[in-house]
Tab-separated table of C-alpha atoms and ligand atoms in Angstrom:
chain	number	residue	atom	x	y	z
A	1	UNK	CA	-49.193	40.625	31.667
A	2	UNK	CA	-46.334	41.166	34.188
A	3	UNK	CA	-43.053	39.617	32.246
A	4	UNK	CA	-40.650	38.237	34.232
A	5	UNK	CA	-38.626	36.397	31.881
A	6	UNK	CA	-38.560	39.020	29.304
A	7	UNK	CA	-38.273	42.983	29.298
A	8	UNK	CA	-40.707	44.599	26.601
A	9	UNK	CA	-40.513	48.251	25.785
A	10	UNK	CA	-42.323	50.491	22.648
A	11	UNK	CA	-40.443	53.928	22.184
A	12	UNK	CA	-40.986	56.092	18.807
A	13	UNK	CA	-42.467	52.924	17.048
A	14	UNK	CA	-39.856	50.335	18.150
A	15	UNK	CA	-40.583	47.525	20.235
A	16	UNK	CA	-37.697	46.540	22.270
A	17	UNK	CA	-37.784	42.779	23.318
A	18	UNK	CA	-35.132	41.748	25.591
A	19	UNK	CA	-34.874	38.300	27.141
A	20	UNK	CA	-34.120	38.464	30.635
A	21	UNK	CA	-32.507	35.574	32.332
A	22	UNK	CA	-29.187	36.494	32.159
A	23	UNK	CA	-27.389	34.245	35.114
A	24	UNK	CA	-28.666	31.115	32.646
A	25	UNK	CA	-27.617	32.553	29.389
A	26	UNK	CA	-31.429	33.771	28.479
A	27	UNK	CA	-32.361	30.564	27.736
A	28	UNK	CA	-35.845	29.714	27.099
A	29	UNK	CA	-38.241	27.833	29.918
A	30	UNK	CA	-41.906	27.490	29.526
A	31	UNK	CA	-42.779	30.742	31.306
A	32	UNK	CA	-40.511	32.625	28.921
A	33	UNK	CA	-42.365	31.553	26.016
A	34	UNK	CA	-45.476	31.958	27.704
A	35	UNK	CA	-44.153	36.022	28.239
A	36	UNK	CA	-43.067	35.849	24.166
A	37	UNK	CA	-46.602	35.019	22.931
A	38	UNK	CA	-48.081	37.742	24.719
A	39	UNK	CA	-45.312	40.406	23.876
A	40	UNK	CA	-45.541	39.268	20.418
A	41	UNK	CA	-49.217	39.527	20.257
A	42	UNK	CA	-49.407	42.916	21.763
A	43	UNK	CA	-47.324	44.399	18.695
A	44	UNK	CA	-50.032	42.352	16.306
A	45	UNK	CA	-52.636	44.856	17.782
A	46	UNK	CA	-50.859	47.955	18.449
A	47	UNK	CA	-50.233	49.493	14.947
A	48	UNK	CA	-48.336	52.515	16.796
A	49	UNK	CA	-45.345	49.644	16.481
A	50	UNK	CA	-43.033	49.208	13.404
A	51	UNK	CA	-40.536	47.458	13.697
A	52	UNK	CA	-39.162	44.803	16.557
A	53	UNK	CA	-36.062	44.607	17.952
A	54	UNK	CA	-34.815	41.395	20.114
A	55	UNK	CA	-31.520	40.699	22.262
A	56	UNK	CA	-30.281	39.226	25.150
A	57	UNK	CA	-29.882	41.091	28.615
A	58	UNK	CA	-26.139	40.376	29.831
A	59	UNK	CA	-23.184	38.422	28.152
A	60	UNK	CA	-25.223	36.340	25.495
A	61	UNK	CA	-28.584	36.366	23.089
A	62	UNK	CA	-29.845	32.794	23.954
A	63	UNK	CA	-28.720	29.572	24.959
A	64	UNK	CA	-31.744	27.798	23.821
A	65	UNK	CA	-33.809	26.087	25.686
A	66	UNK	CA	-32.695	25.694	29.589
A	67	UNK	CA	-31.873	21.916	30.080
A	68	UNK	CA	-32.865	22.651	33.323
A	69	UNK	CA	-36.524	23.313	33.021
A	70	UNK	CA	-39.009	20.742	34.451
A	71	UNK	CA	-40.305	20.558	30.323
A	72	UNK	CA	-36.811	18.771	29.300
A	73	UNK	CA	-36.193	16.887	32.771
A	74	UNK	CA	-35.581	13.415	32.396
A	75	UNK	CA	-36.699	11.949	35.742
A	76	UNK	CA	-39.086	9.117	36.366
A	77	UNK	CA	-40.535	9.818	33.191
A	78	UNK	CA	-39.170	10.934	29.913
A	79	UNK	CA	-40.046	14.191	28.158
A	80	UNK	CA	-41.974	14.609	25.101
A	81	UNK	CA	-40.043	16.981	23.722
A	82	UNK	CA	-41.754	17.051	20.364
A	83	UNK	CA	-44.789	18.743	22.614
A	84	UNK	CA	-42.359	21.653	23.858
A	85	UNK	CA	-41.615	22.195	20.053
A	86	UNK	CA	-45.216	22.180	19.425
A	87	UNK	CA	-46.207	24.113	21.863
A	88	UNK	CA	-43.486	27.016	22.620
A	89	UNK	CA	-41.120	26.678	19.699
A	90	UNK	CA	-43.195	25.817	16.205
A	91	UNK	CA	-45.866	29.252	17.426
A	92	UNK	CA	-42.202	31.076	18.212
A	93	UNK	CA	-41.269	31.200	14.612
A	94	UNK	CA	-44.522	31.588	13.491
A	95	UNK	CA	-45.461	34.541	15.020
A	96	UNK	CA	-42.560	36.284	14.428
A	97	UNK	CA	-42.441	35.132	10.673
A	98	UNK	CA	-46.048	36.459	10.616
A	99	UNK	CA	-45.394	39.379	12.451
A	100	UNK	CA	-46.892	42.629	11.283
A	101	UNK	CA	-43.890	44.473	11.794
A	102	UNK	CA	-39.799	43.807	10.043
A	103	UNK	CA	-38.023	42.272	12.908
A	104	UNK	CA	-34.138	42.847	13.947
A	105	UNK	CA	-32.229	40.515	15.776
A	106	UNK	CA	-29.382	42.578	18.450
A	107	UNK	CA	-27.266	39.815	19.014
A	108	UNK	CA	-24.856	40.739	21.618
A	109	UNK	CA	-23.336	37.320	23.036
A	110	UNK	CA	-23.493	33.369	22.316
A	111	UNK	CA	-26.850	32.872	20.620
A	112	UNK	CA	-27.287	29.003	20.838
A	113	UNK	CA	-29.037	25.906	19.888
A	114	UNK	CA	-33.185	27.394	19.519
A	115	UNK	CA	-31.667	30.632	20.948
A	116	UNK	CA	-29.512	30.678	17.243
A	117	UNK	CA	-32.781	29.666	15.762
A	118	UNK	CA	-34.387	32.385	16.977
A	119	UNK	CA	-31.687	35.111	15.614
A	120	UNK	CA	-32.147	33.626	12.391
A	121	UNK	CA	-35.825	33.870	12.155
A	122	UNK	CA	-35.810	37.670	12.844
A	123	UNK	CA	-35.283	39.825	9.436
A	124	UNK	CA	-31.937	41.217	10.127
A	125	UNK	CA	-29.981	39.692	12.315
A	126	UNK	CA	-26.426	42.253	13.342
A	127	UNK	CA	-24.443	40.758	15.985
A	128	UNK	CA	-21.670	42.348	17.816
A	129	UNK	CA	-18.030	40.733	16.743
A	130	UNK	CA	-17.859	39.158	19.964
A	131	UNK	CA	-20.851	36.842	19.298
A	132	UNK	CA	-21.396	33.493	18.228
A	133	UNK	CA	-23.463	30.913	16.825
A	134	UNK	CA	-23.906	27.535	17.678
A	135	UNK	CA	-25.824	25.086	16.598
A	136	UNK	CA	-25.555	23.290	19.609
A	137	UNK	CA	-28.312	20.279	19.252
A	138	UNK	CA	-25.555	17.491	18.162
A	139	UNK	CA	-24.233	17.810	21.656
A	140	UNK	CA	-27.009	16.739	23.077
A	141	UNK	CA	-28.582	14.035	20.705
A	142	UNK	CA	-30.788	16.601	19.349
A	143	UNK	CA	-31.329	18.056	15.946
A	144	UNK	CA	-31.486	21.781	14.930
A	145	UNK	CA	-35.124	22.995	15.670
A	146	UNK	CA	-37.073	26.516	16.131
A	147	UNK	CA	-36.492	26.406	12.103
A	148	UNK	CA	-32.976	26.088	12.530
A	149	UNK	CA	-32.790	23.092	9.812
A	150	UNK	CA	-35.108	25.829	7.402
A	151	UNK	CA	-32.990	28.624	7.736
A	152	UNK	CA	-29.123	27.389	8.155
A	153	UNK	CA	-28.872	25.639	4.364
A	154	UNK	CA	-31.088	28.279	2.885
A	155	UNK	CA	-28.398	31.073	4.306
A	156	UNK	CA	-24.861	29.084	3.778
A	157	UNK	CA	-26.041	26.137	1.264
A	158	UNK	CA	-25.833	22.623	2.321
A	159	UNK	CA	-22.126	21.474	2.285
A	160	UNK	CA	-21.802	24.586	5.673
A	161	UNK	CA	-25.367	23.868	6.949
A	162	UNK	CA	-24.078	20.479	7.293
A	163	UNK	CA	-21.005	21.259	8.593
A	164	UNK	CA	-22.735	23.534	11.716
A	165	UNK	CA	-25.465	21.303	12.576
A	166	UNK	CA	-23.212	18.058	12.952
A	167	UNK	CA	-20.061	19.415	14.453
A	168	UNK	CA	-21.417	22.142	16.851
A	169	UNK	CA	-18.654	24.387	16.525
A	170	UNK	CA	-19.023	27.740	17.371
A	171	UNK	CA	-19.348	30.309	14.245
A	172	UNK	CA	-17.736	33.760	14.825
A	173	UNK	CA	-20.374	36.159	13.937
A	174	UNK	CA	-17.662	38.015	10.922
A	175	UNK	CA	-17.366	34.346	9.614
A	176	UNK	CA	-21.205	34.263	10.151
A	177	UNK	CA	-21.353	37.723	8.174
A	178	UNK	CA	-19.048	36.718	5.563
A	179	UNK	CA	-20.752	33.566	5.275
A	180	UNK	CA	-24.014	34.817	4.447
A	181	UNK	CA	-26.060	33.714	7.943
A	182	UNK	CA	-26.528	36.741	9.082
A	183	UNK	CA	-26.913	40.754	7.941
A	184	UNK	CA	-23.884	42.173	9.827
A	185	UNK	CA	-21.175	41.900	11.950
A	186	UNK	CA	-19.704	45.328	14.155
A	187	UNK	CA	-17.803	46.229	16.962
A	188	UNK	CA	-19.145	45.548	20.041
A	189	UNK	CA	-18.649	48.853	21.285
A	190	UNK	CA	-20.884	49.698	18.181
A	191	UNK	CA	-23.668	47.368	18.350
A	192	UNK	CA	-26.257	49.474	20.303
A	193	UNK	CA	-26.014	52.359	18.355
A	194	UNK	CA	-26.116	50.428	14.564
A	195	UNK	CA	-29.046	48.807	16.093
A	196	UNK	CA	-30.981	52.422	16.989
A	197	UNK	CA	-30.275	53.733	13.855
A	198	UNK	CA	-31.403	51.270	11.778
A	199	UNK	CA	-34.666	50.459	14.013
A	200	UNK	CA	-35.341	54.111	13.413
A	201	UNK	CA	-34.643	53.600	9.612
A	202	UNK	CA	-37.276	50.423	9.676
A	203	UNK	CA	-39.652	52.394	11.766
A	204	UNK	CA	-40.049	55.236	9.139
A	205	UNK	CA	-40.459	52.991	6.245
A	206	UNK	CA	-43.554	51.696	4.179
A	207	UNK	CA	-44.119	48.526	6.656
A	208	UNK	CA	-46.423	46.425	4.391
A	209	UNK	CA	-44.157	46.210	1.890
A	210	UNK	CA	-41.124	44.912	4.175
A	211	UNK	CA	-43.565	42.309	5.827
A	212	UNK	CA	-44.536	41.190	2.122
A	213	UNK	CA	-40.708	41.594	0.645
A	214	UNK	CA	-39.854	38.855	3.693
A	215	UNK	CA	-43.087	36.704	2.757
A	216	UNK	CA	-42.302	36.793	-1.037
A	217	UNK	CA	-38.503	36.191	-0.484
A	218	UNK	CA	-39.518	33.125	2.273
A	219	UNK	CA	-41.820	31.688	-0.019
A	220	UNK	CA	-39.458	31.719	-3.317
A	221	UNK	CA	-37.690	28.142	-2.647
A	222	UNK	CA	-41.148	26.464	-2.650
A	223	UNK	CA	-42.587	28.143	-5.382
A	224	UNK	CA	-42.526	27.568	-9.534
A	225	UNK	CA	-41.128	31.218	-11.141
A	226	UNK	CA	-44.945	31.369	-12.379
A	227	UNK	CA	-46.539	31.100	-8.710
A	228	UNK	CA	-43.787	33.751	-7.847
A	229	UNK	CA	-44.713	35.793	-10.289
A	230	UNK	CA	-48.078	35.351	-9.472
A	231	UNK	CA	-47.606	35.798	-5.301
A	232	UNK	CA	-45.157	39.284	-6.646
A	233	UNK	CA	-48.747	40.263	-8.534
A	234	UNK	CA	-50.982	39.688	-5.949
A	235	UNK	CA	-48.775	41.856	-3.814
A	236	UNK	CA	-48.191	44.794	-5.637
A	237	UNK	CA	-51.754	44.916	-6.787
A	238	UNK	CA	-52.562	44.890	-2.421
A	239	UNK	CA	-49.197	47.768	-2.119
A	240	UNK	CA	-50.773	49.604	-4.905
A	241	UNK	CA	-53.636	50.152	-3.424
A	242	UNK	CA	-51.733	51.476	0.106
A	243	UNK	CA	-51.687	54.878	1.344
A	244	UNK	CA	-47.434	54.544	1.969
A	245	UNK	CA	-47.189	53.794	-1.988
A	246	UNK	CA	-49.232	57.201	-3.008
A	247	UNK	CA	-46.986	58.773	-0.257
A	248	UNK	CA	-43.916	57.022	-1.799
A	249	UNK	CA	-45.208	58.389	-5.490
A	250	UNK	CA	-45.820	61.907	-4.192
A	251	UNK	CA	-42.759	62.427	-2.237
A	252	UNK	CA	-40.550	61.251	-5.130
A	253	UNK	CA	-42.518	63.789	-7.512
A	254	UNK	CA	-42.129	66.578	-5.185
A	255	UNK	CA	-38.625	65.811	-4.627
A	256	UNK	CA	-38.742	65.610	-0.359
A	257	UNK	CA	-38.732	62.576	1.804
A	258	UNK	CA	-42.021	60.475	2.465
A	259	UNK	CA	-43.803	60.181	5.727
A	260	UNK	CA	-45.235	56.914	5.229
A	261	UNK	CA	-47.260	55.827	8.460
A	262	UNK	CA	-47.282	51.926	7.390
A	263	UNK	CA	-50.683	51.827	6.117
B	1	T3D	O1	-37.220	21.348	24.969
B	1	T3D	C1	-37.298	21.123	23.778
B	1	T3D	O2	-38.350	21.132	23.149
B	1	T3D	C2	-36.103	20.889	23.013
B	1	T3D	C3	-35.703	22.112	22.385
B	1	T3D	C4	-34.412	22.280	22.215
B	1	T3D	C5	-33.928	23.504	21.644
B	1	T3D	C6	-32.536	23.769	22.098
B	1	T3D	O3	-32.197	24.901	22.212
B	1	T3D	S1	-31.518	22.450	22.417
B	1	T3D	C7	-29.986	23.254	22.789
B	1	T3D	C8	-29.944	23.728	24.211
B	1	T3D	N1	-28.794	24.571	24.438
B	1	T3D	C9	-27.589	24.088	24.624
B	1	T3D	O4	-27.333	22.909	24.573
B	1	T3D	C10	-26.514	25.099	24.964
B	1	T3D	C11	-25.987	24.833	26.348
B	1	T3D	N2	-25.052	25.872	26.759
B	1	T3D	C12	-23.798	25.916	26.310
B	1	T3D	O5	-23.343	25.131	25.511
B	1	T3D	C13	-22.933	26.987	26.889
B	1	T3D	O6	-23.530	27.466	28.077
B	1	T3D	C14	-22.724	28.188	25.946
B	1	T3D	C15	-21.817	27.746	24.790
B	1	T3D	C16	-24.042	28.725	25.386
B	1	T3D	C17	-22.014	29.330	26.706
B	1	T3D	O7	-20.881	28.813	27.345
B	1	T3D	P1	-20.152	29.674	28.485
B	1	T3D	O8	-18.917	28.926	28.867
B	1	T3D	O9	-19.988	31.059	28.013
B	1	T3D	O10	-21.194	29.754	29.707
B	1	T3D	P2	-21.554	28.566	30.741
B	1	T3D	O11	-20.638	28.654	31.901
B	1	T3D	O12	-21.654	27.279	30.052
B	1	T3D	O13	-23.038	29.017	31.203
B	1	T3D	C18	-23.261	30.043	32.168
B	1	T3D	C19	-24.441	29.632	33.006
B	1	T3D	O14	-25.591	29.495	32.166
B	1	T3D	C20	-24.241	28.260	33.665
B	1	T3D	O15	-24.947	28.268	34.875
B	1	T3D	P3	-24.147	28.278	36.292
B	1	T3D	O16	-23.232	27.093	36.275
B	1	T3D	O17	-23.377	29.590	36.282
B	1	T3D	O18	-25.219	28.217	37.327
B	1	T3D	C21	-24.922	27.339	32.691
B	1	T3D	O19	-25.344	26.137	33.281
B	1	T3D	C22	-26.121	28.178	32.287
B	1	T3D	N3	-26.646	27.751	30.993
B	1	T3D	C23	-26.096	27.969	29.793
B	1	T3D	N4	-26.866	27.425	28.849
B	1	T3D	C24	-27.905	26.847	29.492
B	1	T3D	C25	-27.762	27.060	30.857
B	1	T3D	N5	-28.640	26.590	31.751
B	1	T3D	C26	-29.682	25.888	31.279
B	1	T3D	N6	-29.867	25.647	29.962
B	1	T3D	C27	-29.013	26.103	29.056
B	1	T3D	N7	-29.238	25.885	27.742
């Protein structure tokens, strides 16, 4: 497919996803997501990939979903905008929760309203100290979506979950580091090369077991300590089994570093 929302680039094993609409703040239209399912389902096929990396071309990450695309205009009829969350938003977070691959969110400017969402349903989310989140749905009658109502109280607890989501104010990302929302917060000046060198840290690491450590963690609230125990059996039983855990075993034993390949 020939993106025009988004740029998509694999070097060394890293995927580079950039959202490209940077005169309207990245924000997300229909063709965009159309262009994110694809580049999304490209890495679920090409196993030379290990790890993602998303950010926003310009000033900011994301400002959600563009108020101005025909999906959200209110003219002689109104929107269904539960469909656009069906349609684009809900197989979003899906995919990327499901991805094959750890995921890092580069957040380099504002990320806002599904655009925040979207950070927050990537792995590790390090934003530069000039960046912000904003839950940004309360301004506009709307509630936090794109899983942002999943993710905000299980990262801050309710009383600051609450707190964003009704009052919309814009969360520094140190406060948003200190807080617990997201992995990291560095200079700006910094981000791009923090970024690189931990993409090339995820990249040379046992894959399957990151993509199961996020499923077991994700799946913890939900689950009795017996079904987690249970899920944590089932997956060690699978990462047993894996050619990057005999590597793991043998490079320990030999004292060097592993090569794992993420098989
Ligand atoms: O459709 C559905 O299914 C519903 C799903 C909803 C999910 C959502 O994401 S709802 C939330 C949508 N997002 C927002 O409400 C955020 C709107 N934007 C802002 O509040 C501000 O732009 C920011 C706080 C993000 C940044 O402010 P600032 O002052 O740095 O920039 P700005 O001047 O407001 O924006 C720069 C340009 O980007 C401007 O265009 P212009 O005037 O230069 O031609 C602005 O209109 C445009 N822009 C920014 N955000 C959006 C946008 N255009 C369309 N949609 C946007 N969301």
């Amino acid at each position: 497919m020939d993106y025009q929302n988004i740029r998509f680039e694999v070097t060394a094993g890293v995927a580079r996803l950039t959202l490209n609409r940077p005169d309207k703040l990245n924000s997300f239209t229909g063709a965009m997501h159309v262009e994110l399912r694809d580049a999304l389902d490209s890495i679920q096929s090409d196993h030379s990939i290990r790890v993602l990396v998303t950010t926003g071309a310009g000033r900011a990450f994301c400002a959600g979903q563009d108020l101005a695309d025909p999906d959200m205009a209110v003219g002689a009829t109104v929107p269904d905008i539960g469909n656009v969350v069906e349609q684009n938003y809900k197989p979003l977070i899906l995919r990327l929760q499901n991805l094959r691959v750890p995921t890092v969110a580069m957040v380099n400017g504002v990320a806002a309203g599904a655009g925040a969402s979207l950070a927050l349903a990537c792995d590790l989310v390090i934003a530069g100290k000039s960046a912000s989140f904003l839950q940004a749905f309360s301004k506009i009658g709307l509630i936090p979506d794109t899983g942002g109502t999943w993710f905000l109280p299980q990262r801050v607890g309710m009383a600051r979950a609450l707190g964003l989501a009704m009052l919309a104010d814009k969360l520094p990302a140190e406060k948003a580091a200190e807080w617990g929302l997201i992995w990291q917060a560095v200079e700006d000046a910094e981000l791009v090369a923090t970024v690189d060198k931990l993409a090339t840290q995820l990249a040379g690491m046992p894959t399957k077991a990151l993509v199961r450590t996020r499923q077991a963690l994700h799946a913890a609230p939900t689950h009795t300590l017996e079904q987690q125990l249970s899920m944590e059996g089932g997956f060690m039983r699978e990462l047993g089994w894996s050619p990057d855990f005999a590597e793991g075993v043998a490079a320990f034993m030999e004292k060097r570093a592993p090569r794992f390949t993420g098989n």
